PDB file of C-alpha atoms in Angstrom:
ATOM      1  CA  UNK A   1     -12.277 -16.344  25.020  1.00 63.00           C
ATOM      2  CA  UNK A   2     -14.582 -13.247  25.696  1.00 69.00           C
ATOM      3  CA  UNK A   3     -17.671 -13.655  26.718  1.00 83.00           C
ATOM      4  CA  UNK A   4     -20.682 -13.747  23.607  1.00 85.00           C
ATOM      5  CA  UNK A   5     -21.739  -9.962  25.239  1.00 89.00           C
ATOM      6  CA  UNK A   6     -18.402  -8.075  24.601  1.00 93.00           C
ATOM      7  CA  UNK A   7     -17.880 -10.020  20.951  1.00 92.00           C
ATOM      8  CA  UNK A   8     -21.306  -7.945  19.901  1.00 94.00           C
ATOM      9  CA  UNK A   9     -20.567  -4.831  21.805  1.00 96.00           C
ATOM     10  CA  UNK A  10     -16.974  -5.112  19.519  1.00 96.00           C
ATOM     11  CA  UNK A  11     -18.953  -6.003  16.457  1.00 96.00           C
ATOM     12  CA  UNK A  12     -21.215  -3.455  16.720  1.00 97.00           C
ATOM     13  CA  UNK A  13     -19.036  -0.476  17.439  1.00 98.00           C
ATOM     14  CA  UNK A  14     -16.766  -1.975  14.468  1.00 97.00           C
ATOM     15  CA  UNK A  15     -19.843  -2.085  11.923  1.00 98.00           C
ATOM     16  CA  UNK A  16     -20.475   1.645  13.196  1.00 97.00           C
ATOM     17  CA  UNK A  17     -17.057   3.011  13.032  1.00 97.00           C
ATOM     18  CA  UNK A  18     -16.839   1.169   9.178  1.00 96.00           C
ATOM     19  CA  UNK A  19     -20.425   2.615   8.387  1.00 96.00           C
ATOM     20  CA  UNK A  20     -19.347   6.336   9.381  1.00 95.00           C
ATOM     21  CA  UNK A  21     -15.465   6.179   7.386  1.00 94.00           C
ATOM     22  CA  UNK A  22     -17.645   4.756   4.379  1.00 92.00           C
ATOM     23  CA  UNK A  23     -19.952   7.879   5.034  1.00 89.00           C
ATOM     24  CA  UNK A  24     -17.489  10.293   5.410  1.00 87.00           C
ATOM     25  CA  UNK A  25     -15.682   9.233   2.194  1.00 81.00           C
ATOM     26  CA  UNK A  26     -18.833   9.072  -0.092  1.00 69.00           C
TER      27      UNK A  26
END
């Protein structure tokens, strides 16, 4: 299990990479 900390860091550098492909596609 990883610790709550790195589950956000991963979540919010997912929700950032999936923000800029949306971006870049639009």
């Amino acid at each position: 299990m990883a610790p709550p900390n790195q589950i956000c860091l991963v979540s919010a550098i997912f929700i950032v990479i999936f923000s800029l492909s949306s971006l870049t596609t639009s």
